[in-house]
Coordinates of C-alpha atoms and ligand atoms in Angstrom, one line a residue:
Chain C
M1 CA -28.3 18.1 -13.6
N2 CA -25.3 16.4 -12.1
R3 CA -22.6 17.1 -14.7
L4 CA -20.4 14.3 -13.5
A5 CA -23.1 11.5 -13.3
I6 CA -22.6 8.6 -15.7
E7 CA -24.8 5.7 -16.7
L8 CA -23.0 2.5 -17.7
P9 CA -24.3 -1.0 -18.0
G10 CA -25.4 -1.9 -14.5
L11 CA -23.9 1.2 -13.0
S12 CA -25.4 4.5 -12.1
L13 CA -22.3 6.5 -11.1
K14 CA -22.5 9.9 -9.2
N15 CA -19.2 10.6 -10.9
P16 CA -16.7 8.8 -13.1
I17 CA -14.1 8.1 -10.4
M18 CA -13.5 4.8 -8.6
P19 CA -10.6 3.1 -6.8
A20 CA -9.1 0.3 -8.9
S21 CA -9.1 -3.3 -7.7
G22 CA -6.3 -4.3 -5.3
C23 CA -5.5 -0.8 -4.4
F24 CA -8.4 -0.2 -2.0
G25 CA -8.9 -3.6 -0.3
F26 CA -12.6 -3.9 0.5
G27 CA -12.9 -0.3 1.5
K28 CA -12.5 -0.5 5.3
E29 CA -9.1 1.1 5.5
Y30 CA -10.0 4.1 3.4
S31 CA -13.3 4.6 5.1
Q32 CA -11.3 6.1 8.0
F33 CA -10.3 9.0 5.7
Y34 CA -13.6 9.9 4.0
D35 CA -17.2 8.8 3.3
L36 CA -17.0 6.0 0.7
S37 CA -20.5 7.2 -0.6
E38 CA -18.6 10.1 -2.3
L39 CA -17.1 7.6 -4.8
G40 CA -18.5 6.8 -8.2
A41 CA -18.1 3.1 -7.5
I42 CA -15.6 0.8 -5.7
M43 CA -13.7 -2.0 -7.5
I44 CA -13.0 -4.5 -4.7
K45 CA -9.9 -6.7 -4.4
A46 CA -9.9 -9.8 -6.6
T47 CA -12.0 -12.6 -5.1
T48 CA -11.2 -16.2 -5.7
K49 CA -13.2 -19.3 -4.8
E50 CA -10.9 -20.3 -1.9
A51 CA -8.9 -18.1 0.4
R52 CA -5.4 -17.4 -0.9
F53 CA -2.3 -16.2 1.0
G54 CA -0.6 -14.9 -2.1
N55 CA 3.1 -14.6 -2.9
P56 CA 6.1 -14.5 -0.5
T57 CA 7.4 -11.1 0.5
P58 CA 8.9 -8.7 -0.6
R59 CA 5.9 -8.1 -2.8
V60 CA 6.5 -4.5 -3.8
A61 CA 9.3 -2.4 -5.1
E62 CA 9.5 1.3 -6.2
T63 CA 10.6 2.1 -9.7
S64 CA 10.9 5.4 -11.6
S65 CA 7.5 7.1 -11.3
G66 CA 5.9 3.8 -10.6
M67 CA 6.0 0.6 -8.6
L68 CA 6.1 -3.1 -9.1
N69 CA 3.8 -5.4 -7.2
A70 CA 3.4 -9.2 -6.9
I71 CA 0.7 -9.6 -4.2
G72 CA -0.5 -12.8 -5.8
L73 CA -4.2 -12.4 -5.5
Q74 CA -4.3 -12.7 -1.7
N75 CA -7.9 -12.6 -0.6
P76 CA -10.1 -14.2 2.0
G77 CA -12.1 -16.3 -0.5
L78 CA -15.7 -16.1 -1.9
D79 CA -17.5 -17.2 1.2
H80 CA -15.8 -14.7 3.5
V81 CA -16.3 -11.9 1.0
M82 CA -20.0 -12.7 0.7
A83 CA -20.5 -13.0 4.5
N84 CA -18.4 -10.1 5.6
E85 CA -16.9 -7.7 3.2
L86 CA -19.9 -7.1 0.9
P87 CA -22.5 -6.7 3.7
W88 CA -20.2 -4.3 5.5
L89 CA -20.1 -2.1 2.3
T90 CA -23.9 -1.9 2.1
Q91 CA -23.8 1.0 4.6
F92 CA -22.5 3.2 1.8
D93 CA -24.5 4.5 -1.1
V94 CA -22.0 3.2 -3.7
P95 CA -22.1 0.5 -6.4
I96 CA -19.6 -2.3 -6.1
I97 CA -17.8 -3.8 -9.0
A98 CA -16.6 -7.2 -8.0
N99 CA -13.2 -8.2 -9.4
V100 CA -13.3 -12.0 -10.1
A101 CA -10.2 -14.2 -10.5
G102 CA -9.6 -17.9 -10.8
S103 CA -7.3 -20.5 -12.4
T104 CA -9.9 -22.5 -14.3
L105 CA -13.0 -21.7 -16.2
E106 CA -15.1 -23.4 -13.5
D107 CA -13.5 -21.2 -10.8
Y108 CA -14.6 -18.0 -12.7
I109 CA -18.1 -19.4 -13.2
D110 CA -18.5 -20.4 -9.6
V111 CA -17.4 -17.1 -8.2
A112 CA -19.4 -15.1 -10.7
R113 CA -22.6 -17.0 -10.1
V114 CA -22.5 -16.3 -6.4
I115 CA -20.9 -12.9 -6.1
S116 CA -23.2 -11.4 -8.7
T117 CA -26.2 -12.1 -6.4
A118 CA -24.9 -9.7 -3.6
E119 CA -27.3 -6.8 -3.4
N120 CA -24.6 -4.1 -3.8
V121 CA -22.6 -5.8 -6.6
K122 CA -23.8 -4.0 -9.7
A123 CA -21.2 -5.3 -12.1
L124 CA -18.4 -7.9 -12.4
E125 CA -14.9 -7.2 -13.5
L126 CA -13.3 -10.4 -14.9
N127 CA -9.7 -10.3 -14.0
I128 CA -8.1 -12.3 -16.8
S129 CA -5.0 -10.2 -16.6
C130 CA -3.2 -10.7 -13.3
P131 CA 0.5 -11.2 -14.2
N132 CA 1.5 -12.3 -10.8
V133 CA 0.3 -15.9 -10.4
K134 CA 1.0 -18.6 -12.9
D135 CA -2.5 -19.9 -12.7
G136 CA -4.1 -16.5 -12.2
G137 CA -6.1 -16.2 -15.3
I138 CA -3.4 -14.5 -17.4
A139 CA -3.7 -17.5 -19.8
F140 CA -7.3 -16.4 -20.4
G141 CA -6.1 -12.8 -20.9
T142 CA -3.6 -13.5 -23.6
D143 CA -5.5 -15.8 -26.0
P144 CA -8.5 -14.2 -27.7
K145 CA -10.4 -17.5 -28.2
T146 CA -10.2 -18.5 -24.5
A147 CA -11.1 -15.0 -23.4
R148 CA -14.2 -15.0 -25.6
E149 CA -15.3 -18.3 -24.3
L150 CA -14.7 -17.4 -20.7
T151 CA -16.7 -14.2 -21.1
A152 CA -19.6 -16.0 -22.8
R153 CA -19.7 -18.7 -20.0
V154 CA -19.6 -16.1 -17.2
K155 CA -22.3 -14.1 -18.9
E156 CA -24.6 -17.1 -18.8
V157 CA -24.4 -17.3 -15.0
S158 CA -24.0 -13.6 -13.9
E159 CA -26.9 -11.7 -12.6
V160 CA -25.2 -8.4 -13.4
P161 CA -23.3 -6.9 -16.4
V162 CA -19.8 -8.2 -17.0
Y163 CA -16.8 -6.1 -17.7
V164 CA -13.5 -7.7 -18.7
K165 CA -10.2 -6.4 -17.4
L166 CA -7.7 -6.4 -20.2
S167 CA -4.0 -7.1 -19.9
P168 CA -1.4 -4.8 -21.7
N169 CA 0.9 -7.8 -21.9
V170 CA -0.3 -8.8 -25.4
T171 CA 0.6 -8.1 -29.0
S172 CA -2.8 -6.6 -29.8
I173 CA -5.0 -5.4 -27.0
T174 CA -7.6 -4.5 -29.7
E175 CA -7.9 -8.1 -30.8
M176 CA -8.5 -9.1 -27.1
A177 CA -11.2 -6.4 -26.8
L178 CA -13.0 -7.5 -29.9
A179 CA -12.9 -11.1 -28.7
V180 CA -14.5 -10.4 -25.4
E181 CA -17.0 -8.1 -27.1
E182 CA -18.0 -11.0 -29.3
G183 CA -18.2 -13.1 -26.1
G184 CA -20.9 -10.8 -24.9
A185 CA -19.0 -8.5 -22.5
D186 CA -20.9 -5.4 -21.4
G187 CA -17.8 -3.3 -20.9
L188 CA -14.0 -3.2 -20.7
T189 CA -11.7 -2.1 -17.9
M190 CA -8.1 -1.4 -18.9
I191 CA -5.3 -1.7 -18.2
N192 CA -3.9 -4.1 -15.7
T193 CA -0.2 -3.9 -14.8
L194 CA 2.7 -4.4 -17.2
V195 CA 5.1 -7.2 -16.3
G196 CA 8.5 -5.9 -15.1
M197 CA 11.5 -6.5 -12.9
R198 CA 13.8 -4.6 -10.6
L199 CA 17.2 -5.9 -9.6
D200 CA 19.2 -5.4 -6.4
R201 CA 22.2 -3.3 -7.5
K202 CA 24.7 -5.1 -5.2
T203 CA 23.6 -8.8 -5.7
G204 CA 21.8 -8.6 -9.1
N205 CA 18.9 -10.6 -7.6
P206 CA 15.3 -9.6 -8.3
I207 CA 14.0 -7.5 -5.4
I208 CA 10.5 -9.0 -5.6
A209 CA 10.3 -12.5 -4.2
N210 CA 8.2 -13.6 -7.2
K211 CA 11.0 -12.2 -9.4
T212 CA 8.6 -10.4 -11.7
G213 CA 5.9 -8.0 -10.7
G214 CA 3.2 -5.8 -12.3
L215 CA 4.2 -2.2 -13.1
S216 CA 1.7 0.5 -12.2
G217 CA 1.7 4.2 -11.5
P218 CA 2.4 7.3 -13.7
A219 CA 5.1 5.4 -15.6
I220 CA 2.5 3.3 -17.4
K221 CA 0.1 6.1 -18.3
P222 CA 1.3 6.8 -21.8
V223 CA 0.9 3.1 -22.7
A224 CA -2.6 3.0 -21.2
I225 CA -3.7 6.2 -23.0
R226 CA -2.5 4.8 -26.3
M227 CA -4.4 1.5 -25.7
V228 CA -7.6 3.3 -24.6
Y229 CA -7.4 5.5 -27.6
E230 CA -7.1 2.6 -30.0
V231 CA -9.6 0.2 -28.4
S232 CA -12.3 2.8 -27.8
Q233 CA -12.4 3.5 -31.5
R234 CA -12.8 -0.1 -32.5
T235 CA -15.4 -1.4 -30.1
A236 CA -18.8 -0.1 -29.0
L237 CA -18.2 -1.1 -25.4
P238 CA -17.7 1.5 -22.7
I239 CA -14.3 1.6 -21.1
I240 CA -13.3 2.2 -17.5
A241 CA -9.7 3.3 -17.9
M242 CA -6.8 3.1 -15.4
G243 CA -3.1 3.5 -15.2
G244 CA -1.2 6.2 -13.4
V245 CA -4.0 8.6 -12.6
Q246 CA -2.7 11.1 -10.1
D247 CA -5.0 14.1 -10.6
S248 CA -8.1 15.4 -12.5
Y249 CA -6.1 16.3 -15.6
D250 CA -5.1 12.6 -16.0
V251 CA -8.8 11.9 -15.9
V252 CA -9.4 14.4 -18.6
D253 CA -6.8 12.7 -20.7
Y254 CA -8.4 9.3 -20.4
L255 CA -11.9 10.7 -21.2
S256 CA -10.4 12.5 -24.2
A257 CA -8.8 9.2 -25.4
G258 CA -12.2 7.6 -25.3
A259 CA -12.9 6.3 -21.8
S260 CA -16.3 6.7 -20.1
A261 CA -15.0 6.4 -16.5
V262 CA -11.7 6.2 -14.7
A263 CA -10.2 4.2 -11.9
V264 CA -7.4 5.3 -9.5
G265 CA -5.0 2.6 -8.3
T266 CA -1.5 3.3 -7.0
Q267 CA -2.2 7.0 -6.2
N268 CA -4.4 5.9 -3.2
F269 CA -1.1 4.7 -1.6
V270 CA 0.6 8.1 -2.3
D271 CA -2.4 10.1 -1.1
P272 CA -5.3 8.3 0.7
F273 CA -7.5 11.3 -0.2
A274 CA -6.8 11.0 -3.9
C275 CA -10.2 9.9 -5.1
P276 CA -12.3 12.6 -3.3
A277 CA -9.7 15.3 -4.3
I278 CA -10.0 14.3 -8.0
I279 CA -13.8 14.3 -7.9
E280 CA -13.8 17.8 -6.4
D281 CA -11.4 19.0 -9.0
L282 CA -13.5 17.5 -11.8
S283 CA -16.5 19.6 -10.7
K284 CA -14.3 22.7 -10.9
I285 CA -13.1 21.7 -14.4
V286 CA -16.7 21.3 -15.8
K287 CA -17.5 24.7 -14.4
E288 CA -14.4 26.5 -15.6
W289 CA -14.5 24.9 -19.0
E290 CA -18.2 25.5 -19.2
L291 CA -19.0 21.9 -20.1
E292 CA -22.6 20.7 -20.1
H293 CA -21.3 17.4 -19.0
I294 CA -18.0 15.8 -18.2
L295 CA -18.4 13.3 -21.1
D296 CA -18.4 16.2 -23.6
L297 CA -14.7 15.5 -23.4
K298 CA -15.1 11.9 -24.4
G299 CA -13.2 10.9 -27.5
R300 CA -12.2 14.5 -28.3
S301 CA -8.7 13.2 -29.2
W302 CA -10.0 11.0 -32.0
G303 CA -10.1 13.8 -34.5
K304 CA -12.7 13.8 -37.2
H305 CA -13.5 10.1 -37.0
G306 CA -16.7 8.7 -35.6
K307 CA -18.4 9.4 -32.4
T308 CA -19.8 6.6 -30.2
A309 CA -22.7 6.9 -27.8
N310 CA -22.1 9.1 -24.8
H311 CA -22.9 7.2 -21.6
R312 CA -24.4 10.1 -19.8
A313 CA -26.8 10.1 -16.9
Chain P
M1 CA -6.4 9.4 14.2
I2 CA -4.3 9.2 11.1
Q3 CA -3.7 12.6 9.6
K4 CA -2.0 13.9 6.5
Q5 CA 0.0 17.0 7.0
D6 CA 2.8 19.2 5.6
M7 CA 5.3 19.3 8.4
I8 CA 8.1 21.7 8.7
I9 CA 11.7 20.7 9.1
V10 CA 13.1 22.2 12.4
S11 CA 16.4 20.3 12.4
H12 CA 18.1 17.9 10.1
K13 CA 21.6 16.5 10.5
Q14 CA 23.8 13.6 9.8
I15 CA 24.6 11.7 13.1
A16 CA 26.6 8.7 11.7
D17 CA 27.6 7.2 8.4
H18 CA 24.5 7.4 6.2
I19 CA 22.3 7.9 9.2
F20 CA 20.3 11.2 9.5
E21 CA 18.2 12.7 12.3
L22 CA 15.2 14.7 11.2
T23 CA 12.9 16.7 13.4
L24 CA 9.5 17.8 12.1
R25 CA 7.0 20.2 13.6
G26 CA 3.2 20.1 13.3
S27 CA 0.0 19.3 15.1
L28 CA 0.0 15.7 13.7
T29 CA 2.5 15.1 16.6
N30 CA -0.5 15.2 19.0
E31 CA -2.0 12.1 17.4
M32 CA 1.0 10.0 18.3
T33 CA 0.1 7.6 21.1
S34 CA 2.6 4.8 21.6
P35 CA 6.3 4.4 20.9
G36 CA 7.0 2.1 18.0
Q37 CA 4.4 3.7 15.6
F38 CA 5.7 5.0 12.3
V39 CA 5.0 7.7 9.8
H40 CA 4.7 7.4 6.0
V41 CA 6.7 10.2 4.4
K42 CA 6.2 11.7 0.9
I43 CA 9.6 13.1 0.2
M44 CA 8.8 15.3 -2.8
N45 CA 5.6 16.4 -4.5
G46 CA 5.0 14.7 -7.8
S47 CA 6.0 11.2 -8.9
E48 CA 9.7 11.0 -8.2
P49 CA 10.0 9.2 -5.8
L50 CA 6.4 8.1 -6.1
L51 CA 5.7 6.1 -2.9
R52 CA 5.9 7.2 0.7
R53 CA 8.7 5.9 2.9
P54 CA 7.8 4.3 6.2
I55 CA 10.0 5.7 9.0
S56 CA 9.8 4.9 12.7
I57 CA 9.2 7.6 15.2
C58 CA 12.3 8.0 17.4
S59 CA 11.1 10.5 20.0
I60 CA 8.1 12.7 20.6
D61 CA 8.1 16.2 22.0
R62 CA 4.5 17.0 22.6
E63 CA 5.1 20.4 24.2
N64 CA 6.7 21.8 21.1
E65 CA 4.5 19.7 18.7
Q66 CA 7.5 18.1 17.2
F67 CA 8.9 14.6 16.7
T68 CA 12.2 13.1 15.6
M69 CA 13.0 10.2 13.3
L70 CA 16.2 8.6 12.2
Y71 CA 16.7 7.1 8.8
R72 CA 19.4 5.5 6.7
V73 CA 20.2 6.8 3.2
S74 CA 20.0 3.7 1.1
G75 CA 22.2 4.8 -1.8
S76 CA 22.7 7.7 -4.2
G77 CA 19.7 8.5 -6.2
S78 CA 17.4 6.9 -3.7
G79 CA 14.4 8.6 -2.1
T80 CA 16.1 8.8 1.2
S81 CA 19.1 10.5 -0.4
T82 CA 16.8 13.1 -1.8
L83 CA 15.2 13.5 1.7
S84 CA 18.7 14.0 3.3
Q85 CA 19.2 17.1 1.1
L86 CA 16.1 18.9 2.4
M87 CA 17.0 21.7 4.7
K88 CA 15.5 23.4 7.8
G89 CA 12.4 25.4 6.8
F90 CA 11.3 23.0 4.0
T91 CA 8.2 20.9 4.5
V92 CA 7.6 17.2 3.9
N93 CA 4.2 15.6 3.7
V94 CA 3.6 13.1 6.5
L95 CA 0.8 10.5 6.8
G96 CA 0.5 9.2 10.4
P97 CA 0.8 8.1 13.0
L98 CA 0.5 4.6 11.6
G99 CA 0.4 1.2 13.2
N100 CA 0.4 -0.1 16.7
G101 CA 3.4 0.5 18.9
F102 CA 4.9 -1.1 22.0
P103 CA 2.7 -1.3 25.1
V104 CA 4.4 0.5 28.0
D105 CA 2.1 -0.3 30.9
E106 CA 2.7 -4.1 31.0
L107 CA 5.7 -3.6 33.3
E108 CA 5.5 -2.2 36.8
E109 CA 7.9 0.2 38.7
G110 CA 11.0 -1.7 39.7
Q111 CA 10.8 -4.4 37.1
T112 CA 13.4 -4.8 34.4
A113 CA 13.0 -4.4 30.7
L114 CA 15.5 -5.5 28.0
L115 CA 15.4 -3.4 24.9
V116 CA 17.2 -5.0 21.9
G117 CA 17.8 -3.1 18.7
G118 CA 19.7 -3.7 15.5
G119 CA 20.8 -1.0 13.0
I120 CA 18.0 1.2 11.8
G121 CA 15.7 -0.8 14.1
V122 CA 17.2 1.0 17.1
P123 CA 15.4 4.4 16.9
P124 CA 11.9 3.4 18.1
L125 CA 13.4 1.9 21.2
Y126 CA 14.5 5.4 22.3
E127 CA 11.0 6.8 22.9
L128 CA 10.0 3.5 24.4
S129 CA 12.9 3.7 26.8
K130 CA 11.9 7.2 27.8
R131 CA 8.4 6.1 28.6
L132 CA 9.5 3.0 30.5
T133 CA 12.0 4.8 32.6
S134 CA 9.5 7.6 33.4
R135 CA 7.3 4.8 34.9
G136 CA 10.2 3.7 37.0
V137 CA 10.9 0.6 35.0
K138 CA 14.6 -0.3 34.9
V139 CA 15.9 -0.6 31.3
I140 CA 18.8 -2.4 29.8
H141 CA 19.7 -1.6 26.2
I142 CA 21.5 -3.9 23.8
L143 CA 22.2 -2.2 20.5
G144 CA 23.7 -4.0 17.5
F145 CA 25.4 -2.4 14.5
Q146 CA 27.6 -3.4 11.6
E147 CA 30.6 -1.4 12.6
Q148 CA 31.7 1.7 14.6
K149 CA 30.9 4.3 11.9
V150 CA 27.2 3.5 11.9
V151 CA 26.8 3.5 15.7
F152 CA 24.4 6.3 16.9
Y153 CA 22.5 7.4 20.0
K154 CA 24.9 5.7 22.5
E155 CA 24.9 8.7 24.8
E156 CA 21.1 9.2 24.6
F157 CA 20.5 5.6 25.6
T158 CA 23.2 5.6 28.2
A159 CA 21.5 8.5 29.9
L160 CA 18.4 6.4 30.4
G161 CA 20.0 3.1 31.5
E162 CA 22.6 0.5 31.1
T163 CA 23.7 0.3 27.5
Y164 CA 25.7 -2.4 25.6
I165 CA 26.8 -2.0 22.0
A166 CA 27.8 -4.9 19.8
T167 CA 29.4 -4.6 16.4
V168 CA 29.7 -7.4 13.9
D169 CA 33.3 -6.5 13.1
G170 CA 34.2 -5.7 16.7
S171 CA 35.2 -2.1 15.9
F172 CA 33.1 -0.9 18.8
G173 CA 31.8 -2.6 22.0
T174 CA 31.4 -6.4 22.0
K175 CA 32.4 -8.2 18.9
G176 CA 29.5 -10.2 17.5
F177 CA 25.7 -10.0 17.7
V178 CA 23.2 -8.7 20.3
T179 CA 22.6 -12.3 21.3
D180 CA 26.2 -12.6 22.4
V181 CA 25.6 -9.8 24.8
I182 CA 22.4 -11.4 26.0
D183 CA 24.3 -14.6 26.8
K184 CA 26.6 -12.7 29.2
L185 CA 23.8 -10.8 31.1
D186 CA 23.2 -12.0 34.6
V187 CA 19.9 -10.3 35.5
T188 CA 16.3 -11.4 35.6
I189 CA 14.3 -9.9 32.7
D190 CA 10.6 -9.2 33.2
G191 CA 9.9 -8.3 29.6
Y192 CA 11.7 -7.6 26.3
Y193 CA 11.2 -5.3 23.3
T194 CA 13.0 -5.7 20.1
C195 CA 13.3 -4.1 16.7
G196 CA 15.7 -4.8 13.8
P197 CA 16.5 -7.1 10.9
A198 CA 14.5 -10.4 10.8
P199 CA 17.4 -12.8 11.6
M200 CA 18.1 -10.8 14.8
L201 CA 14.4 -10.8 15.8
R202 CA 14.3 -14.5 15.3
A203 CA 17.4 -15.1 17.4
V204 CA 16.1 -12.8 20.2
E205 CA 12.7 -14.5 20.3
Q206 CA 14.3 -17.9 20.5
K207 CA 16.9 -16.9 23.1
L208 CA 14.3 -15.2 25.4
S209 CA 11.5 -17.7 24.8
G210 CA 10.7 -17.9 28.5
V211 CA 10.0 -14.2 28.8
D212 CA 7.1 -12.1 27.5
G213 CA 8.2 -9.8 24.7
Y214 CA 7.2 -7.5 21.9
I215 CA 8.7 -7.6 18.4
S216 CA 8.6 -4.9 15.8
M217 CA 8.6 -6.1 12.3
E218 CA 10.0 -4.5 9.1
Q219 CA 8.6 -5.1 5.7
R220 CA 8.5 -3.3 2.3
M221 CA 5.3 -1.3 2.2
G222 CA 2.9 0.1 -0.4
C223 CA -0.1 1.9 1.2
G224 CA 1.0 1.7 4.9
V225 CA -2.6 1.6 6.0
G226 CA -3.6 -2.0 5.5
A227 CA -5.2 -2.0 2.0
C228 CA -2.6 -3.3 -0.4
L229 CA -1.4 -6.5 1.3
A230 CA 2.2 -5.8 0.4
C231 CA 3.5 -6.2 4.0
V232 CA 1.9 -9.4 5.3
C233 CA 3.5 -12.1 7.4
H234 CA 2.4 -15.6 8.4
V235 CA 0.9 -16.4 11.8
Q236 CA 2.6 -18.9 14.1
G237 CA 0.7 -22.2 14.6
D238 CA -1.6 -21.6 11.6
D239 CA -2.1 -24.9 9.7
T240 CA -4.2 -23.5 6.9
G241 CA -1.4 -21.3 5.6
T242 CA -3.8 -18.5 4.8
A243 CA -3.9 -16.7 8.1
Y244 CA -1.9 -13.5 8.0
K245 CA -1.1 -10.2 9.8
K246 CA -0.4 -6.9 8.1
V247 CA 2.8 -5.4 9.4
C248 CA 1.6 -1.8 8.7
S249 CA -1.8 -1.9 10.4
D250 CA -1.9 -5.0 12.7
G251 CA 1.8 -4.3 13.7
P252 CA 4.5 -3.2 13.3
V253 CA 4.7 -4.4 16.9
F254 CA 3.4 -7.9 17.7
K255 CA 3.5 -9.8 20.9
S256 CA 6.2 -12.5 20.7
K257 CA 5.2 -15.9 19.3
V258 CA 2.3 -14.4 17.3
V259 CA 3.8 -13.9 13.8
V260 CA 6.4 -15.9 11.9
V261 CA 9.4 -13.6 11.9
Ligands
LIG401 C1 -0.8 -3.5 -5.1 C2 -1.7 -3.7 -6.3 C3 -2.6 -4.7 -6.3 C4 -3.4 -5.0 -7.4 N1 -4.3 -6.0 -7.3 C5 -5.2 -6.1 -8.4 C6 -6.2 -7.1 -8.3 O1 -6.4 -7.8 -7.3 N2 -7.1 -7.3 -9.4 C7 -6.9 -6.5 -10.5 O2 -7.7 -6.6 -11.4 N3 -6.0 -5.5 -10.6 C8 -5.1 -5.3 -9.5 N4 -4.1 -4.4 -9.6 C9 -4.1 -3.5 -10.8 C10 -4.8 -2.2 -10.6 O3 -6.2 -2.4 -10.4 C11 -4.6 -1.3 -11.9 O4 -5.1 -1.9 -13.0 C12 -3.2 -0.9 -12.1 O5 -2.5 -0.8 -10.9 C13 -3.0 0.3 -13.0 O6 -3.5 1.5 -12.3 P1 -2.6 2.5 -11.4 O7 -1.5 2.9 -12.3 O8 -3.6 3.7 -11.2 O9 -2.2 1.8 -10.2 C14 -3.3 -4.1 -8.5 C15 -2.4 -3.1 -8.5 C16 -1.5 -2.9 -7.4 C17 -0.6 -1.7 -7.5
LIG402 S1 1.6 -1.7 3.3 FE1 -0.3 -1.9 2.3 S2 -1.2 -3.4 3.6 FE2 0.6 -2.9 4.6

């Protein structure tokens, strides 16, 4: 038995590790470092209906144990992704999770309907949490009613299970999770970045051209852990967790808090070999800790409270 | 091929105000092909500072498997100030070589190349100049700095060819900008190469619009390998507004008149 394999709605994962959306492009760049078939899955860059250039530069700034970014959903558009990026990825034995973004309900529906028909797209990730574009779906990600409605409408047209990516920039992320669960979501991915700023010491001006950016990296991990811990105990939906993962012990933390799989974002920039290194270390951990399966760790931080279904292969 | 390697510091010293010269040894050096490529340096293990720093390759010594880079310390508490404290014998983790550098075989023996650098954009021109002169190309260097105390590598460049220095405050060489020196030059230029701050690149591209040239762009980076889209620039003559080039992996060196500087 593969002690790292995991079954989630639409997804048969060799292991619980996947690169997070926006931190891995469409895979080409990182394929020069290792075989992408080693990955549990790949979350591709947000795709919108039309091509987008994104925000002006500078788009990134380093912060203490983290970074700010305001890329602005730059992507080549749905047609190009369908005709080029997704077919290119079929050479690898790895399920693709397509990150879908838009500014209107119709945008999401149009992209979801088409992209969910690609043979290697096994699930959608509705990006209702991008903080870097005014019309980038964050409106859907901060109001429970609209989020529920969007989820339900996308579910109607999607050929594959739908995961919803939650924003931490809300008063109650649990309320958002329950709303999209009601809307028919098959799973949750969390968290997207936290809105932040960095100022130039001399001039006082924001360093990022967009003024604000999304904070990612180790700095946000405590926040994300807390959110996964809370949400996983309130919904039955499986969670793919992300936020500041650098090594296999961070993965253990997320599983302990209640996640079923884990995505790696910013760390790919620090170490392009991060994902395969973490996967290798996880196999060592299951052996050393004599676990029957990696998901034996799932929810162990909850204490005596309930146990949800293990999503094990 | 891009490699990731712990490289050992063989020499590290300050050569001008806030400017450091760092020489590293390791087999990764053998992968470096053209001048103008850069490396992405992880200064310390762990998450502080988190991201790598892109730094241009200044000179390559294949025989000893070592290369040199110059960098500016951007302020106390910055990643580069931490880097500046690392001593000989320590290692730093290097990802590289990254990007596409300056082509050196476009000019023939006896032709004249103009190399124009500004501030911390000067270093990659040094390896370039060595390659060009070894092909018999005549080089003229114009190097611009803020003021005298940040001037570096004047002797090194002078040993390879005619070298003019301009400082903004006039404390060294010509007072003014590199373009003021270009105005006074009375030679036929067969090609130019430039690296430095964007306003300088724009001015040089405009001034030398009749000559073929190569421009090395600078931009804040995330991944350094083309995946995150932090470092994009617009393309000249693109009406759609969605065409772009990535400075890290399509550049940093572009033929003149290709990208919007
Ligand atoms: C440069 C950059 C671009 C990103 N682009 C996207 C995106 O297109 N869609 C999305 O859902 N999340 C995007 N994110 C958020 C990440 O997928 C992830 O949720 C977040 O960075 C937290 O994980 P980390 O700390 O491991 O990076 C982006 C993050 C970064 C740093
Ligand atoms: S720095 Fe990531 S694409 Fe250039």
